[in-house]
N, CA, C and O of each residue as an XYZ file, in Angstrom:
824
protein
N      11.108     28.756    230.888
C      11.236     29.446    232.173
C      12.524     28.989    232.855
O      12.693     27.796    233.106
N      13.429     29.906    233.157
C      14.700     29.572    233.770
C      14.685     29.947    235.244
O      14.540     31.118    235.595
N      14.836     28.941    236.108
C      14.895     29.180    237.546
C      16.321     28.899    238.006
O      16.816     27.785    237.839
N      16.978     29.888    238.577
C      18.345     29.709    239.031
C      18.392     29.674    240.559
O      17.840     30.547    241.228
N      19.062     28.649    241.101
C      19.181     28.488    242.532
C      20.636     28.698    242.936
O      21.245     27.838    243.571
N      21.175     29.833    242.564
C      22.598     30.070    242.764
C      22.974     30.166    244.243
O      24.121     29.899    244.602
N      22.030     30.541    245.102
C      22.321     30.666    246.521
C      21.884     29.429    247.295
O      22.078     29.352    248.509
N      21.303     28.473    246.605
C      20.854     27.246    247.248
C      21.880     26.150    246.999
O      22.366     26.001    245.878
N      22.210     25.394    248.013
C      23.184     24.327    247.829
C      22.799     23.123    248.678
O      22.155     23.242    249.721
N      23.214     21.968    248.193
C      22.914     20.711    248.879
C      23.790     20.559    250.106
O      24.997     20.800    250.058
N      23.170     20.154    251.211
C      23.888     19.934    252.463
C      23.675     18.507    252.942
O      22.570     17.972    252.849
N      24.728     17.898    253.451
C      24.641     16.556    254.003
C      24.110     16.634    255.435
O      24.680     17.321    256.282
N      23.007     15.920    255.694
C      22.408     15.899    257.032
C      22.812     14.655    257.817
O      22.181     14.317    258.818
N      23.862     13.977    257.365
C      24.298     12.778    258.066
C      23.554     11.546    257.584
O      23.015     11.533    256.478
N      23.524     10.520    258.407
C      22.861      9.272    258.045
C      21.414      9.277    258.533
O      21.052     10.021    259.444
N      20.606      8.439    257.914
C      19.205      8.340    258.311
C      19.079      7.805    259.733
O      18.096      8.091    260.417
N      20.050      7.041    260.178
C      20.008      6.491    261.535
C      20.196      7.567    262.594
O      19.660      7.455    263.696
N      20.957      8.615    262.265
C      21.197      9.705    263.227
C      21.377     11.017    262.462
O      22.482     11.558    262.421
N      20.310     11.531    261.859
C      20.419     12.745    261.044
C      20.757     13.976    261.872
O      20.418     14.075    263.051
N      21.443     14.919    261.209
C      21.780     16.194    261.826
C      20.585     17.134    261.680
O      19.957     17.188    260.622
N      20.281     17.860    262.726
C      19.148     18.786    262.688
C      19.389     19.895    261.669
O      20.492     20.430    261.559
N      18.329     20.229    260.925
C      18.431     21.308    259.946
C      17.095     22.018    259.845
O      16.066     21.387    259.601
N      17.110     23.333    260.033
C      15.883     24.117    259.937
C      15.491     24.295    258.473
O      16.311     24.122    257.572
N      14.220     24.645    258.253
C      13.759     24.974    256.917
C      13.212     23.781    256.167
O      13.046     22.690    256.712
N      12.936     24.029    254.887
C      12.380     22.985    254.039
C      12.817     23.162    252.610
O      13.489     24.135    252.267
N      12.431     22.213    251.775
C      12.812     22.247    250.368
C      12.770     20.847    249.794
O      11.771     20.142    249.936
N      13.855     20.440    249.144
C      13.956     19.122    248.514
C      14.994     18.306    249.282
O      15.988     18.848    249.764
N      14.753     16.997    249.390
C      15.727     16.156    250.076
C      15.915     14.850    249.321
O      15.047     14.417    248.564
N      17.073     14.232    249.546
C      17.417     12.958    248.924
C      17.766     11.940    249.993
O      18.396     12.277    250.995
N      17.363     10.702    249.784
C      17.901      9.577    250.545
C      18.857      8.860    249.608
O      18.476      8.469    248.505
N      20.090      8.687    250.044
C      21.153      8.144    249.192
C      21.753      6.904    249.851
O      22.231      6.957    250.984
N      21.721      5.788    249.122
C      22.327      4.555    249.640
C      23.822      4.582    249.364
O      24.254      4.829    248.238
N      24.605      4.327    250.405
C      26.062      4.418    250.299
C      26.660      3.122    249.758
O      27.493      2.487    250.405
N      26.220      2.744    248.565
C      26.763      1.563    247.913
C      27.926      1.945    247.023
O      28.547      2.991    247.211
N      28.222      1.086    246.045
C      29.324      1.326    245.115
C      28.787      1.330    243.689
O      28.660      0.270    243.076
N      28.463      2.539    243.139
C      28.611      3.871    243.751
C      27.395      4.234    244.607
O      26.443      3.461    244.713
N      27.444      5.434    245.219
C      26.282      5.929    245.939
C      25.157      6.194    244.943
O      25.398      6.661    243.830
N      23.924      5.892    245.354
C      22.782      6.087    244.472
C      21.606      6.718    245.223
O      21.372      6.422    246.394
N      20.885      7.577    244.540
C      19.649      8.153    245.085
C      18.583      7.065    245.096
O      18.321      6.450    244.062
N      17.963      6.817    246.252
C      16.901      5.816    246.331
C      15.537      6.444    246.613
O      14.509      5.775    246.506
N      15.528      7.729    246.974
C      14.246      8.410    247.200
C      14.463      9.915    247.106
O      15.489     10.435    247.545
N      13.481     10.608    246.527
C      13.504     12.074    246.433
C      12.191     12.598    247.000
O      11.121     12.089    246.666
N      12.267     13.606    247.851
C      11.047     14.141    248.445
C      11.104     15.638    248.639
O      12.148     16.262    248.451
N       9.973     16.212    249.018
C       9.896     17.631    249.368
C       9.232     17.755    250.730
O       8.463     16.884    251.136
N       9.531     18.828    251.423
C       8.965     19.028    252.751
C       9.072     20.492    253.151
O       9.920     21.224    252.640
N       8.217     20.908    254.057
C       8.317     22.238    254.651
C       9.135     22.212    255.941
O       9.467     23.256    256.502
N       9.456     20.993    256.404
C      10.199     20.848    257.660
C      11.111     19.625    257.570
O      10.661     18.493    257.749
N      12.391     19.862    257.293
C      13.326     18.755    257.115
C      13.350     17.825    258.330
O      13.299     16.604    258.179
N      13.428     18.399    259.532
C      13.574     17.580    260.730
C      12.401     16.618    260.917
O      12.595     15.436    261.199
N      11.193     17.133    260.758
C      10.015     16.286    260.947
C       9.935     15.189    259.895
O       9.652     14.035    260.216
N      10.185     15.549    258.628
C      10.029     14.572    257.563
C      11.094     13.477    257.636
O      10.789     12.298    257.454
N      12.339     13.867    257.902
C      13.398     12.863    257.970
C      13.206     11.955    259.183
O      13.468     10.755    259.108
N      12.756     12.517    260.287
C      12.483     11.690    261.465
C      11.371     10.687    261.172
O      11.413      9.550    261.644
N      10.374     11.114    260.390
C       9.299     10.196    260.015
C       9.822      9.078    259.129
O       9.435      7.921    259.292
N      10.709      9.423    258.181
C      11.341      8.391    257.351
C      12.072      7.384    258.234
O      11.936      6.174    258.048
N      12.842      7.883    259.190
C      13.630      7.011    260.066
C      12.727      6.077    260.866
O      12.960      4.869    260.908
N      11.702      6.634    261.497
C      10.816      5.824    262.330
C      10.059      4.788    261.500
O       9.931      3.633    261.906
N       9.559      5.207    260.337
C       8.818      4.274    259.486
C       9.723      3.173    258.946
O       9.297      2.025    258.820
N      10.970      3.517    258.628
C      11.910      2.516    258.153
C      12.155      1.462    259.231
O      12.168      0.265    258.945
N      12.346      1.908    260.458
C      12.610      0.981    261.563
C      11.416      0.094    261.864
O      11.572     -0.990    262.428
N      10.225      0.546    261.492
C       9.004     -0.219    261.745
C       8.567     -1.062    260.553
O       7.547     -1.749    260.623
N       9.328     -1.018    259.460
C       8.973     -1.796    258.276
C       7.893     -1.157    257.438
O       7.175     -1.852    256.720
N       7.764      0.167    257.517
C       6.715      0.874    256.785
C       7.268      1.714    255.637
O       6.623      2.655    255.175
N       8.461      1.365    255.189
C       9.076      1.971    254.009
C       9.691      0.867    253.161
O       9.995     -0.213    253.668
N       9.873      1.136    251.872
C      10.490      0.154    250.991
C      11.935     -0.115    251.413
O      12.676      0.807    251.752
N      12.321     -1.385    251.386
C      13.659     -1.801    251.808
C      14.258     -2.697    250.724
O      13.590     -3.591    250.205
N      15.518     -2.446    250.390
C      16.241     -3.265    249.414
C      17.344     -4.001    250.146
O      18.114     -3.386    250.884
N      17.434     -5.309    249.954
C      18.484     -6.107    250.599
C      19.769     -5.912    249.784
O      20.180     -6.768    249.001
N      20.373     -4.754    250.005
C      21.519     -4.341    249.191
C      22.813     -4.409    249.993
O      22.827     -4.231    251.211
N      23.893     -4.672    249.273
C      25.237     -4.740    249.831
C      25.957     -3.440    249.477
O      25.919     -3.016    248.322
N      26.608     -2.806    250.444
C      27.294     -1.533    250.188
C      28.453     -1.690    249.208
O      28.955     -0.699    248.680
N      28.878     -2.922    248.963
C      29.973     -3.156    248.012
C      29.460     -3.246    246.580
O      30.247     -3.388    245.645
N      28.126     -3.162    246.405
C      27.530     -3.286    245.083
C      26.643     -2.087    244.767
O      26.412     -1.230    245.620
N      26.154     -2.038    243.542
C      25.289     -0.961    243.061
C      23.835     -1.338    243.347
O      23.342     -2.331    242.812
N      23.151     -0.568    244.174
C      21.771     -0.873    244.530
C      20.840     -0.790    243.317
O      19.766     -1.391    243.315
N      21.253     -0.043    242.284
C      20.423      0.041    241.079
C      20.374     -1.301    240.331
O      19.516     -1.489    239.468
N      21.276     -2.227    240.648
C      21.183     -3.563    240.072
C      19.894     -4.247    240.520
O      19.378     -5.124    239.828
N      19.379     -3.843    241.677
C      18.094     -4.345    242.167
C      16.950     -3.438    241.726
O      15.922     -3.924    241.255
N      17.118     -2.137    241.874
C      16.030     -1.199    241.612
C      15.655     -1.104    240.139
O      14.504     -0.811    239.815
N      16.610     -1.348    239.239
C      16.349     -1.277    237.803
C      15.692     -2.561    237.316
O      16.163     -3.659    237.614
N      14.588     -2.418    236.558
C      13.955     -3.611    235.991
C      14.557     -3.967    234.638
O      14.096     -4.891    233.967
N      15.593     -3.227    234.240
C      16.396     -3.560    233.060
C      15.547     -3.711    231.796
O      15.808     -4.571    230.953
N      14.535     -2.864    231.684
C      13.665     -2.839    230.497
C      12.933     -4.162    230.250
O      12.568     -4.469    229.115
N      12.725     -4.929    231.296
C      11.950     -6.160    231.132
C      10.514     -5.814    230.759
O      10.005     -4.758    231.135
N       9.865     -6.705    230.022
C       8.504     -6.437    229.540
C       7.508     -6.326    230.679
O       6.513     -5.610    230.566
N       7.763     -7.028    231.776
C       6.850     -7.002    232.913
C       7.610     -6.669    234.187
O       8.038     -7.571    234.908
N       7.781     -5.374    234.473
C       8.507     -4.968    235.678
C       7.887     -5.533    236.956
O       8.600     -5.842    237.911
N       6.554     -5.666    236.972
C       5.879     -6.167    238.179
C       6.398     -7.557    238.531
O       6.694     -7.838    239.693
N       6.509     -8.425    237.527
C       6.995     -9.785    237.774
C       8.443     -9.765    238.258
O       8.840    -10.568    239.101
N       9.227     -8.830    237.708
C      10.624     -8.728    238.133
C      10.706     -8.361    239.607
O      11.437     -8.996    240.368
N       9.951     -7.330    240.018
C      10.012     -6.911    241.420
C       9.413     -7.971    242.336
O       9.877     -8.148    243.463
N       8.389     -8.677    241.866
C       7.810     -9.769    242.652
C       8.844    -10.879    242.866
O       8.881    -11.500    243.928
N       9.685    -11.125    241.850
C      10.722    -12.153    241.984
C      11.755    -11.747    243.035
O      12.286    -12.599    243.747
N      12.042    -10.438    243.132
C      12.968     -9.969    244.166
C      12.393    -10.192    245.556
O      13.110    -10.583    246.477
N      11.099     -9.943    245.703
C      10.442    -10.155    246.994
C      10.513    -11.625    247.396
O      10.765    -11.940    248.559
N      10.293    -12.516    246.449
C      10.342    -13.953    246.728
C      11.744    -14.402    247.121
O      11.910    -15.382    247.847
N      12.745    -13.683    246.642
C      14.140    -14.021    246.963
C      14.639    -13.265    248.193
O      15.833    -13.284    248.491
N      13.738    -12.606    248.899
C      14.076    -11.864    250.116
C      15.041    -10.711    249.841
O      15.930    -10.420    250.641
N      14.842    -10.053    248.677
C      15.682     -8.919    248.308
C      14.920     -7.601    248.293
O      15.526     -6.536    248.176
N      13.594     -7.665    248.412
C      12.774     -6.450    248.353
C      11.596     -6.551    249.316
O      10.794     -7.483    249.254
N      11.515     -5.576    250.199
C      10.349     -5.397    251.059
C       9.605     -4.187    250.484
O      10.055     -3.050    250.618
N       8.473     -4.446    249.850
C       7.724     -3.398    249.152
C       6.485     -3.020    249.949
O       5.632     -3.866    250.215
N       6.386     -1.762    250.327
C       5.214     -1.315    251.053
C       4.917      0.134    250.689
O       5.831      0.912    250.418
N       3.648      0.491    250.685
C       3.254      1.852    250.316
C       2.440      2.549    251.395
O       2.366      3.778    251.408
N       1.833      1.798    252.294
C       0.945      2.378    253.297
C       1.648      2.449    254.643
O       1.789      1.442    255.336
N       2.091      3.658    255.009
C       2.816      3.818    256.273
C       1.869      3.843    257.467
O       2.321      3.875    258.611
N       0.563      3.829    257.217
C      -0.417      3.878    258.300
C      -0.896      2.504    258.739
O      -1.723      2.397    259.645
N      -0.390      1.454    258.110
C      -0.775      0.098    258.496
C      -0.343     -0.189    259.933
O       0.752      0.189    260.350
N      -1.208     -0.858    260.675
C      -0.846     -1.246    262.038
C       0.264     -2.282    262.011
O       1.236     -2.189    262.761
N       0.111     -3.270    261.139
C       1.122     -4.311    260.967
C       1.736     -4.177    259.586
O       1.013     -4.263    258.594
N       3.038     -3.970    259.484
C       3.669     -3.808    258.163
C       3.568     -5.088    257.345
O       3.692     -6.188    257.882
N       3.344     -4.938    256.047
C       3.263     -6.089    255.153
C       4.038     -5.806    253.881
O       4.198     -4.656    253.474
N       4.513     -6.869    253.263
C       5.187     -6.779    251.974
C       4.119     -6.908    250.894
O       3.513     -7.968    250.743
N       3.887     -5.836    250.145
C       2.827     -5.828    249.133
C       3.023     -6.906    248.077
O       2.055     -7.355    247.463
N       4.264     -7.325    247.860
C       4.560     -8.295    246.812
C       4.692     -9.729    247.331
O       4.834    -10.664    246.543
N       4.644     -9.901    248.645
C       4.759    -11.238    249.226
C       4.080    -11.223    250.598
O       4.717    -10.961    251.618
N       2.796    -11.504    250.602
C       1.983    -11.362    251.808
C       2.473    -12.215    252.971
O       2.304    -11.836    254.130
N       3.084    -13.371    252.671
C       3.528    -14.255    253.749
C       4.848    -13.809    254.379
O       5.276    -14.377    255.384
N       5.487    -12.807    253.801
C       6.750    -12.306    254.326
C       6.537    -11.701    255.709
O       5.456    -11.194    256.008
N       7.557    -11.753    256.543
C       7.471    -11.208    257.901
C       8.587    -10.206    258.135
O       9.766    -10.542    258.015
N       8.217     -8.971    258.470
C       9.228     -7.958    258.746
C      10.035     -8.336    259.988
O      11.262     -8.231    259.984
N       9.368     -8.766    261.031
C      10.045     -9.099    262.282
C      11.060    -10.213    262.084
O      12.168    -10.137    262.616
N      10.701    -11.250    261.326
C      11.565    -12.417    261.171
C      12.645    -12.233    260.104
O      13.769    -12.707    260.272
N      12.310    -11.549    259.011
C      13.207    -11.537    257.851
C      13.908    -10.213    257.567
O      14.867    -10.181    256.795
N      13.448     -9.119    258.177
C      13.963     -7.821    257.772
C      14.428     -6.921    258.920
O      15.319     -6.095    258.724
N      13.859     -7.061    260.077
C      14.103     -6.115    261.165
C      15.578     -6.003    261.528
O      16.100     -4.893    261.637
N      16.250     -7.118    261.716
C      17.671     -7.074    262.092
C      18.506     -6.386    261.019
O      19.391     -5.589    261.331
N      18.225     -6.694    259.757
C      18.965     -6.078    258.658
C      18.772     -4.569    258.645
O      19.738     -3.822    258.488
N      17.539     -4.118    258.809
C      17.252     -2.677    258.782
C      17.908     -1.971    259.951
O      18.570     -0.950    259.764
N      17.734     -2.497    261.152
C      18.242     -1.838    262.354
C      19.763     -1.844    262.432
O      20.365     -0.881    262.907
N      20.384     -2.921    261.969
C      21.832     -3.063    262.137
C      22.659     -2.657    260.930
O      23.848     -2.367    261.063
N      22.032     -2.630    259.728
C      22.800     -2.316    258.529
C      22.164     -1.231    257.651
O      22.756     -0.176    257.425
N      20.982     -1.501    257.175
C      20.394     -0.678    256.114
C      20.266      0.797    256.483
O      20.705      1.665    255.728
N      19.678      1.080    257.620
C      19.418      2.479    257.981
C      20.717      3.262    258.190
O      20.737      4.484    258.044
N      21.788      2.566    258.529
C      23.084      3.220    258.726
C      23.787      3.498    257.401
O      24.730      4.287    257.348
N      23.328      2.848    256.330
C      23.955      2.993    255.013
C      23.229      4.005    254.136
O      23.499      4.095    252.938
N      22.311      4.768    254.724
C      21.551      5.751    253.961
C      21.907      7.163    254.422
O      21.766      7.497    255.599
N      22.369      7.983    253.485
C      22.655      9.394    253.755
C      21.427     10.243    253.445
O      20.572      9.862    252.647
N      21.361     11.404    254.096
C      20.300     12.371    253.827
C      20.939     13.662    253.319
O      21.817     14.234    253.965
N      20.480     14.109    252.149
C      20.949     15.376    251.579
C      19.761     16.337    251.466
O      18.673     15.945    251.043
N      19.980     17.591    251.844
C      18.888     18.570    251.848
C      19.236     19.791    250.999
O      20.369     20.272    251.012
N      18.240     20.280    250.265
C      18.376     21.502    249.473
C      17.337     22.490    249.989
O      16.165     22.410    249.620
N      17.762     23.421    250.842
C      16.844     24.438    251.371
C      16.646     25.512    250.302
O      17.606     26.154    249.878
N      15.404     25.703    249.871
C      15.155     26.614    248.751
C      14.433     27.891    249.137
O      14.755     28.959    248.617
N      13.478     27.805    250.027
C      12.671     28.976    250.321
C      11.675     29.289    249.227
O      11.066     30.359    249.234
N      11.496     28.368    248.277
C      10.583     28.580    247.158
C       9.255     27.869    247.417
O       9.090     27.201    248.437
N       8.323     28.016    246.500
C       6.983     27.460    246.655
C       7.009     25.936    246.604
O       7.968     25.332    246.124
N       5.938     25.328    247.108
C       5.814     23.872    247.053
C       5.853     23.384    245.608
O       6.439     22.342    245.316
N       5.229     24.139    244.708
C       5.195     23.738    243.302
C       6.598     23.704    242.713
O       6.961     22.748    242.028
N       7.389     24.741    242.974
C       8.748     24.790    242.449
C       9.582     23.654    243.005
O      10.334     23.016    242.270
N       9.454     23.395    244.310
C      10.187     22.287    244.917
C       9.801     20.952    244.280
O      10.655     20.098    244.042
N       8.518     20.784    244.008
C       8.063     19.525    243.400
C       8.550     19.386    241.962
O       8.720     18.269    241.473
N       8.774     20.502    241.286
C       9.330     20.430    239.930
C      10.794     19.984    239.975
O      11.235     19.208    239.127
N      11.535     20.468    240.951
C      12.909     19.989    241.127
C      12.886     18.494    241.439
O      13.621     17.712    240.836
N      12.041     18.112    242.377
C      11.887     16.708    242.754
C      11.561     15.842    241.536
O      12.165     14.789    241.333
N      10.605     16.292    240.733
C      10.157     15.506    239.578
C      11.247     15.362    238.522
O      11.369     14.313    237.889
N      12.045     16.425    238.330
C      13.126     16.324    237.348
C      14.156     15.287    237.766
O      14.596     14.481    236.946
N      14.540     15.301    239.028
C      15.521     14.326    239.513
C      14.970     12.915    239.370
O      15.653     12.022    238.869
N      13.734     12.718    239.810
C      13.112     11.395    239.733
C      13.025     10.903    238.290
O      13.372      9.760    237.994
N      12.561     11.770    237.398
C      12.355     11.378    236.002
C      13.666     11.070    235.304
O      13.758     10.099    234.554
N      14.689     11.898    235.546
C      15.986     11.677    234.901
C      16.573     10.329    235.308
O      17.065      9.585    234.460
N      16.524     10.014    236.598
C      17.075      8.746    237.072
C      16.204      7.564    236.649
O      16.711      6.507    236.273
N      14.892      7.759    236.716
C      13.958      6.703    236.312
C      14.188      6.299    234.861
O      14.257      5.111    234.545
N      14.306      7.285    233.984
C      14.465      7.003    232.560
C      15.822      6.386    232.236
O      15.918      5.469    231.420
N      16.852      6.888    232.871
C      18.206      6.398    232.551
C      18.443      4.978    233.053
O      19.136      4.190    232.411
N      17.855      4.659    234.218
C      18.155      3.371    234.838
C      16.969      2.409    234.884
O      17.045      1.375    235.548
N      15.883      2.727    234.193
C      14.705      1.853    234.155
C      14.242      1.494    235.564
O      14.099      0.322    235.911
N      14.016      2.519    236.356
C      13.541      2.309    237.721
C      12.021      2.445    237.726
O      11.487      3.517    237.442
N      11.343      1.379    238.043
C       9.884      1.370    237.970
C       9.219      1.378    239.321
O       9.649      2.071    240.244
N       8.160      0.595    239.425
C       7.379      0.481    240.651
C       6.571     -0.798    240.581
O       6.430     -1.395    239.514
N       6.042     -1.216    241.718
C       5.151     -2.374    241.716
C       3.691     -1.946    241.626
O       2.783     -2.770    241.742
N       3.476     -0.644    241.418
C       2.125     -0.097    241.311
C       1.904      0.381    239.879
O       2.710      1.141    239.341
N       0.811     -0.066    239.264
C       0.552      0.242    237.855
C      -0.199      1.570    237.695
O      -1.291      1.600    237.128
N       0.369      2.636    238.181
C      -0.223      3.962    238.022
C       0.823      4.919    237.469
O       2.006      4.817    237.795
N       0.378      5.846    236.633
C       1.289      6.825    236.046
C       1.950      7.655    237.136
O       1.299      8.115    238.074
N       3.233      7.833    236.994
C       3.964      8.664    237.942
C       4.493      7.925    239.149
O       5.218      8.514    239.951
N       4.154      6.639    239.309
C       4.648      5.893    240.456
C       6.052      5.368    240.169
O       6.337      4.902    239.065
N       6.913      5.446    241.158
C       8.313      5.082    240.995
C       8.901      4.819    242.371
O       8.470      5.423    243.354
N       9.883      3.922    242.454
C      10.536      3.672    243.739
C      11.192      4.930    244.290
O      11.396      5.047    245.498
N      11.524      5.871    243.410
C      12.165      7.113    243.843
C      11.183      8.099    244.445
O      11.581      9.162    244.921
N       9.896      7.755    244.429
C       8.847      8.637    244.933
C       7.843      8.951    243.837
O       8.154      8.823    242.653
N       6.654      9.357    244.220
C       5.637      9.701    243.228
C       6.067     10.928    242.435
O       6.436     11.952    243.011
N       6.017     10.818    241.106
C       6.429     11.919    240.230
C       5.224     12.821    239.978
O       4.304     12.444    239.251
N       5.228     13.999    240.572
C       4.080     14.907    240.515
C       3.927     15.552    239.142
O       2.808     15.733    238.661
N       5.048     15.902    238.508
C       5.013     16.562    237.199
C       5.681     15.645    236.180
O       6.883     15.748    235.934
N       4.897     14.753    235.593
C       5.452     13.760    234.680
C       5.453     14.219    233.221
O       6.274     13.749    232.434
N       4.552     15.126    232.846
C       4.401     15.498    231.438
C       5.329     16.637    231.012
O       6.003     16.537    229.986
N       5.366     17.705    231.786
C       6.155     18.876    231.381
C       7.334     19.089    232.333
O       7.728     20.220    232.617
N       7.878     17.985    232.811
C       8.870     18.062    233.879
C      10.126     18.831    233.490
O      10.750     19.459    234.346
N      10.513     18.794    232.202
C      11.752     19.451    231.801
C      11.522     20.820    231.152
O      12.399     21.340    230.463
N      10.346     21.394    231.375
C      10.061     22.733    230.858
C      10.753     23.822    231.674
O      10.858     24.966    231.232
N      11.223     23.460    232.862
C      11.890     24.419    233.733
C      13.319     23.966    233.971
O      13.576     22.784    234.196
N      14.266     24.930    233.919
C      15.673     24.599    234.149
C      16.104     25.105    235.522
O      15.693     26.180    235.960
N      16.933     24.317    236.185
C      17.411     24.689    237.510
C      18.933     24.680    237.542
O      19.573     23.834    236.917
N      19.500     25.624    238.272
C      20.951     25.693    238.443
C      21.261     25.759    239.929
O      20.694     26.586    240.643
N      22.156     24.894    240.403
C      22.525     24.867    241.818
C      23.971     25.309    241.976
O      24.759     25.239    241.033
N      24.310     25.763    243.168
C      25.672     26.224    243.412
C      26.629     25.071    243.680
O      27.844     25.270    243.692
N      26.101     23.870    243.894
C      26.949     22.689    244.078
C      26.112     21.444    243.803
O      24.916     21.543    243.529
N      26.728     20.297    243.873
C      26.017     19.034    243.699
C      26.355     18.118    244.860
O      27.455     18.199    245.406
N      25.434     17.251    245.247
C      25.721     16.310    246.331
C      26.900     15.400    245.989
O      27.174     15.152    244.815
N      27.586     14.911    246.995
C      28.716     14.016    246.809
C      28.206     12.606    246.584
O      28.351     11.723    247.430
N      27.594     12.417    245.397
C      27.051     11.098    245.050
C      27.458     10.761    243.628
O      28.220     11.499    243.004
N      26.955      9.651    243.115
C      27.363      9.158    241.808
C      27.273     10.239    240.729
O      26.416     11.121    240.784
N      28.158     10.153    239.767
C      28.410     11.221    238.804
C      27.181     11.636    238.006
O      27.034     12.808    237.661
N      26.287     10.677    237.708
C      25.168     11.004    236.832
C      24.212     12.014    237.443
O      23.430     12.627    236.716
N      24.250     12.207    238.748
C      23.344     13.163    239.372
C      23.607     14.565    238.855
O      22.938     15.511    239.269
C-alpha cells in the first residue's frame, strides 16, 4: 500500500520552551538541538497546540523523561544502549550518574525517577530543565489531515527506524516500548510507504 503525502510538509514550531501556535493535528517530533540534532520523541495528536503545551508543562514539572545532555554532543550517546545485553542495567547506571530522569506516569502528584527512587527533581533536575534543556528542544509538526491509524503508522515507522539503527531501548520490559514513544505498529510497520514534500532540518539519517 503506497501512501503519498506530497502536499504535507514538516513545519518548525519553534522551541518547546516557547512553541509557535499551529492549528490542526498529525505527527510531531521533539528534536534535541545537539551535535547533530536528534529526534528524542515522536507523537501523534489531533491538536498540536494542546499536545505540545502539555509536553512543555509536564517537562517543567519533571513528568517527562529528561537526558542530561550537552548541546555540543550527540544525545544518542546516552539514549543508545549500544547493543548491551542488559539495556535496563545500562539505563539504570545513567540514572545513578545523574544523566537520566526516567518517568512514565505524568499523572503522579510528585514526580519520581523510575530508575532511582531517591533522586529528587527539585534538587537535581529542575534548574537544568528550566534553564537549559527545554530551550534546546525543537518541535516539528506534520499536519496530515489523515486518520489516527495512518498518523500512527508514520509515527511507528520513524520510531522503529531510529530505534533499530541506534539501539534505542527503554527501561520498561514491554514490546513496543521505546524512549522515542510507544510503538503502536511494531510488526507490520514497513508495509506502508510514505512520501513527504520535504524533510525536517535535522540529522541526515531522518
